[in-house]
CSV table of C-alpha atoms in Angstrom, one decimal:
chain,number,residue,atom,x,y,z
A,41,MET,CA,102.4,146.1,128.0
A,42,ASP,CA,99.3,146.1,125.8
A,43,GLN,CA,99.7,144.1,122.6
A,44,VAL,CA,97.5,144.6,119.5
A,45,PRO,CA,96.2,141.2,118.3
A,46,GLY,CA,97.7,140.4,114.9
A,47,ILE,CA,99.3,137.6,113.0
A,48,ILE,CA,102.4,137.3,115.2
A,49,ARG,CA,102.0,136.6,118.9
A,50,VAL,CA,104.8,136.9,121.4
A,51,VAL,CA,104.7,133.9,123.7
A,52,ASP,CA,106.2,134.1,127.2
A,53,PRO,CA,108.4,131.0,127.5
A,54,ASN,CA,107.8,131.0,131.3
A,55,GLU,CA,104.1,130.3,131.0
A,56,GLU,CA,103.0,127.1,129.4
A,57,GLN,CA,100.4,127.5,126.6
A,58,GLU,CA,98.8,125.0,124.4
A,59,ASP,CA,97.4,125.4,120.9
A,60,GLU,CA,93.6,125.9,121.0
A,61,ALA,CA,93.1,123.6,118.0
A,62,LEU,CA,94.9,120.7,119.8
A,63,VAL,CA,92.7,121.2,122.8
A,64,ALA,CA,89.6,121.1,120.6
A,65,LEU,CA,91.0,118.0,118.9
A,66,ARG,CA,91.6,116.3,122.2
A,67,ALA,CA,88.1,117.0,123.3
A,68,LEU,CA,86.6,115.0,120.4
A,69,PRO,CA,85.5,111.4,121.1
A,70,LYS,CA,88.4,109.1,120.4
A,71,PHE,CA,88.4,107.3,117.0
A,72,GLU,CA,88.2,103.7,117.8
A,73,PRO,CA,88.2,100.7,115.5
A,74,LEU,CA,85.0,100.1,113.7
A,75,VAL,CA,84.8,96.4,114.6
A,76,VAL,CA,85.2,95.7,118.2
A,77,PRO,CA,86.4,92.1,118.8
A,78,ASP,CA,83.8,90.2,120.7
A,79,ALA,CA,83.4,86.7,122.0
A,80,PRO,CA,83.3,84.5,118.9
A,81,SER,CA,79.8,83.4,118.0
A,82,HIS,CA,79.5,80.2,116.0
A,83,PHE,CA,77.1,77.5,115.3
A,84,SER,CA,77.3,74.2,117.1
A,85,LEU,CA,76.9,71.3,114.8
A,86,THR,CA,77.2,68.8,117.6
A,87,SER,CA,73.4,68.7,117.9
A,88,VAL,CA,73.2,67.7,114.3
A,89,PHE,CA,75.4,64.7,114.7
A,90,GLY,CA,73.7,63.8,117.9
A,91,ALA,CA,70.4,63.9,116.2
A,92,PHE,CA,71.1,60.9,114.1
A,93,SER,CA,69.9,57.7,115.7
A,94,ALA,CA,70.4,54.2,114.5
A,95,THR,CA,67.3,52.1,113.9
A,96,ALA,CA,67.2,48.3,113.6
A,97,ASP,CA,65.9,46.6,110.5
A,98,SER,CA,63.2,44.0,110.7
A,99,ARG,CA,65.9,41.4,110.3
A,100,GLY,CA,68.0,43.1,113.0
A,101,ALA,CA,71.2,43.0,111.0
A,102,SER,CA,71.1,46.3,109.0
A,103,THR,CA,70.7,49.7,110.6
A,104,GLU,CA,69.6,53.0,109.1
A,105,LEU,CA,70.5,56.4,110.3
A,106,ALA,CA,67.4,58.4,111.1
A,107,PHE,CA,67.5,62.3,111.1
A,108,ASN,CA,65.6,64.1,113.7
A,109,PRO,CA,63.8,67.1,111.9
A,110,SER,CA,63.7,69.3,115.1
A,111,VAL,CA,67.5,69.6,114.7
A,112,LEU,CA,67.1,71.5,111.4
A,113,ILE,CA,64.6,73.8,113.1
A,114,ASP,CA,67.1,74.5,115.9
A,115,ILE,CA,69.8,75.3,113.4
A,116,LEU,CA,67.5,77.7,111.5
A,117,VAL,CA,66.6,79.4,114.8
A,118,GLN,CA,70.3,79.7,115.6
A,119,ILE,CA,71.1,81.1,112.2
A,120,ASN,CA,68.3,83.6,112.5
A,121,ALA,CA,69.4,84.7,116.0
A,122,HIS,CA,73.0,85.0,114.8
A,123,SER,CA,72.0,87.1,111.8
A,124,LYS,CA,69.9,89.4,114.0
A,125,ARG,CA,72.8,89.8,116.4
A,126,CYS,CA,75.2,90.6,113.5
A,127,GLY,CA,72.6,93.1,112.1
A,128,GLN,CA,72.4,94.9,115.5
A,129,ASP,CA,76.2,95.0,115.8
A,130,ILE,CA,76.5,96.5,112.4
A,131,GLN,CA,73.8,99.0,113.2
A,132,GLU,CA,75.6,100.0,116.4
A,133,PHE,CA,78.9,100.3,114.6
A,134,GLN,CA,77.2,102.5,111.9
A,135,ARG,CA,75.6,104.7,114.6
A,136,SER,CA,79.0,105.1,116.3
A,137,LEU,CA,80.7,105.9,113.0
A,138,GLY,CA,78.1,108.5,112.2
A,139,THR,CA,78.6,110.2,115.6
A,140,LYS,CA,82.4,110.2,115.1
A,141,MET,CA,82.0,111.5,111.6
A,142,ARG,CA,79.7,114.3,112.7
A,143,ALA,CA,82.2,115.2,115.5
A,144,LEU,CA,85.0,115.2,112.9
A,145,ASP,CA,82.9,117.3,110.5
A,146,ASP,CA,82.2,119.9,113.3
A,147,PHE,CA,85.9,120.1,114.2
A,148,THR,CA,87.0,120.5,110.6
A,149,ALA,CA,84.3,123.2,110.0
A,150,GLY,CA,85.6,125.0,113.1
A,151,ALA,CA,89.2,124.7,111.9
A,152,VAL,CA,88.2,126.0,108.4
A,153,GLN,CA,86.4,128.9,110.0
A,154,GLU,CA,89.4,129.7,112.2
A,155,LEU,CA,91.7,129.5,109.2
A,156,THR,CA,89.4,131.9,107.3
A,157,VAL,CA,89.5,134.4,110.1
A,158,ILE,CA,93.3,134.1,110.3
A,159,HIS,CA,93.6,134.6,106.5
A,160,GLN,CA,91.4,137.7,106.7
A,161,GLN,CA,93.5,139.1,109.5
A,162,ALA,CA,96.6,138.4,107.4
A,163,LYS,CA,95.2,140.3,104.5
A,164,THR,CA,94.3,143.2,106.7
A,165,ASN,CA,97.7,143.3,108.3
A,166,SER,CA,99.3,142.9,104.9
A,167,GLY,CA,97.7,146.2,103.8
A,168,GLU,CA,98.8,147.9,107.0
A,169,LEU,CA,102.4,146.6,106.5
A,170,LEU,CA,102.4,147.9,102.9
A,171,SER,CA,101.3,151.4,104.1
A,172,VAL,CA,104.0,151.3,106.8
A,173,HIS,CA,106.6,150.3,104.3
A,174,ALA,CA,105.5,153.1,102.0
A,175,LEU,CA,105.7,155.6,104.8
A,176,SER,CA,109.2,154.3,105.8
A,177,LYS,CA,110.4,154.7,102.2
A,178,GLN,CA,108.9,158.2,102.0
A,179,ALA,CA,110.7,159.1,105.3
A,180,GLN,CA,114.0,157.7,103.9
A,181,THR,CA,113.6,159.7,100.7
A,182,THR,CA,112.8,162.9,102.7
A,183,THR,CA,115.8,162.4,105.0
A,184,THR,CA,118.0,161.9,102.0
A,185,LEU,CA,116.7,165.1,100.4
A,186,LEU,CA,117.1,167.1,103.6
A,187,HIS,CA,120.7,165.8,104.0
A,188,GLY,CA,121.4,166.8,100.4
A,189,ILE,CA,120.0,170.3,101.0
A,190,VAL,CA,122.0,170.8,104.2
A,191,ASP,CA,125.1,169.5,102.5
A,192,LYS,CA,124.6,172.0,99.6
A,193,LEU,CA,124.0,174.8,102.0
A,194,ASN,CA,127.1,173.8,103.9
A,195,LEU,CA,129.1,173.9,100.6
A,196,ILE,CA,127.8,177.3,99.5
A,197,SER,CA,127.6,178.9,103.0
A,198,ASP,CA,130.8,180.8,102.4
A,199,ALA,CA,129.1,182.6,99.4
A,200,LEU,CA,125.9,183.4,101.4
A,201,PRO,CA,125.4,186.1,104.0
A,202,ALA,CA,126.0,184.9,107.6
A,203,GLU,CA,122.3,184.8,108.5
A,204,ALA,CA,121.4,182.6,105.5
A,205,GLY,CA,124.2,180.1,105.8
A,206,VAL,CA,124.6,177.2,108.1
A,207,VAL,CA,127.9,178.2,109.6
A,208,GLY,CA,126.5,180.3,112.3
A,209,ILE,CA,123.8,177.8,113.6
A,210,SER,CA,123.7,177.7,117.4
A,211,GLU,CA,123.8,174.4,119.2
A,212,SER,CA,121.0,175.4,121.6
A,213,ALA,CA,118.6,176.4,118.8
A,214,TYR,CA,119.1,173.4,116.5
A,215,PRO,CA,120.9,170.6,118.4
A,216,HIS,CA,120.4,167.8,115.9
A,217,LEU,CA,121.3,170.0,112.8
A,218,TYR,CA,124.4,171.3,114.7
A,219,GLN,CA,125.4,167.7,115.5
A,220,TYR,CA,124.9,166.6,111.9
A,221,LEU,CA,127.0,169.5,110.6
A,222,GLN,CA,129.8,168.7,113.0
A,223,ILE,CA,129.9,165.1,111.9
A,224,ARG,CA,129.8,166.1,108.2
A,225,ARG,CA,132.7,168.6,108.7
A,226,GLN,CA,135.0,165.9,110.1
């Protein structure tokens, strides 16, 4: 049986079908969290405390703590490396977010286009349904008028000549009219 494409589709329950929009949505890259937990990166300050060394006074009794300046340079290098790594991670997350947003934008544009096509088909089918409805109403009105005419002819058939009345209608020539008159006489 050929079916004309329209708004309403008859789905055979024996065969399994899946909505095309869900298939397209499933094909998109998965939306993952923006920040992926990573191994914690932190600064080690143990080298700072290990950089202090006690020096003896000339008397030998009092000691001062001396700070090794290379430790400060090491900390600055660690901070610089850490900030570069954080910047690269942020850049990678932004790139991933951009890719996912483009994929989502493409999907929504396709969905909007599909909805526009469906809406246009609905408008077209609505016009066709209105014309079918008008034809149906016209057929009902015509049928009512014909029934009224036949009923009036049936009522006045006694006053009319035999060839002009409806009493002498043969069943073989007009089967539907004959059947209608038989029902109306009962």
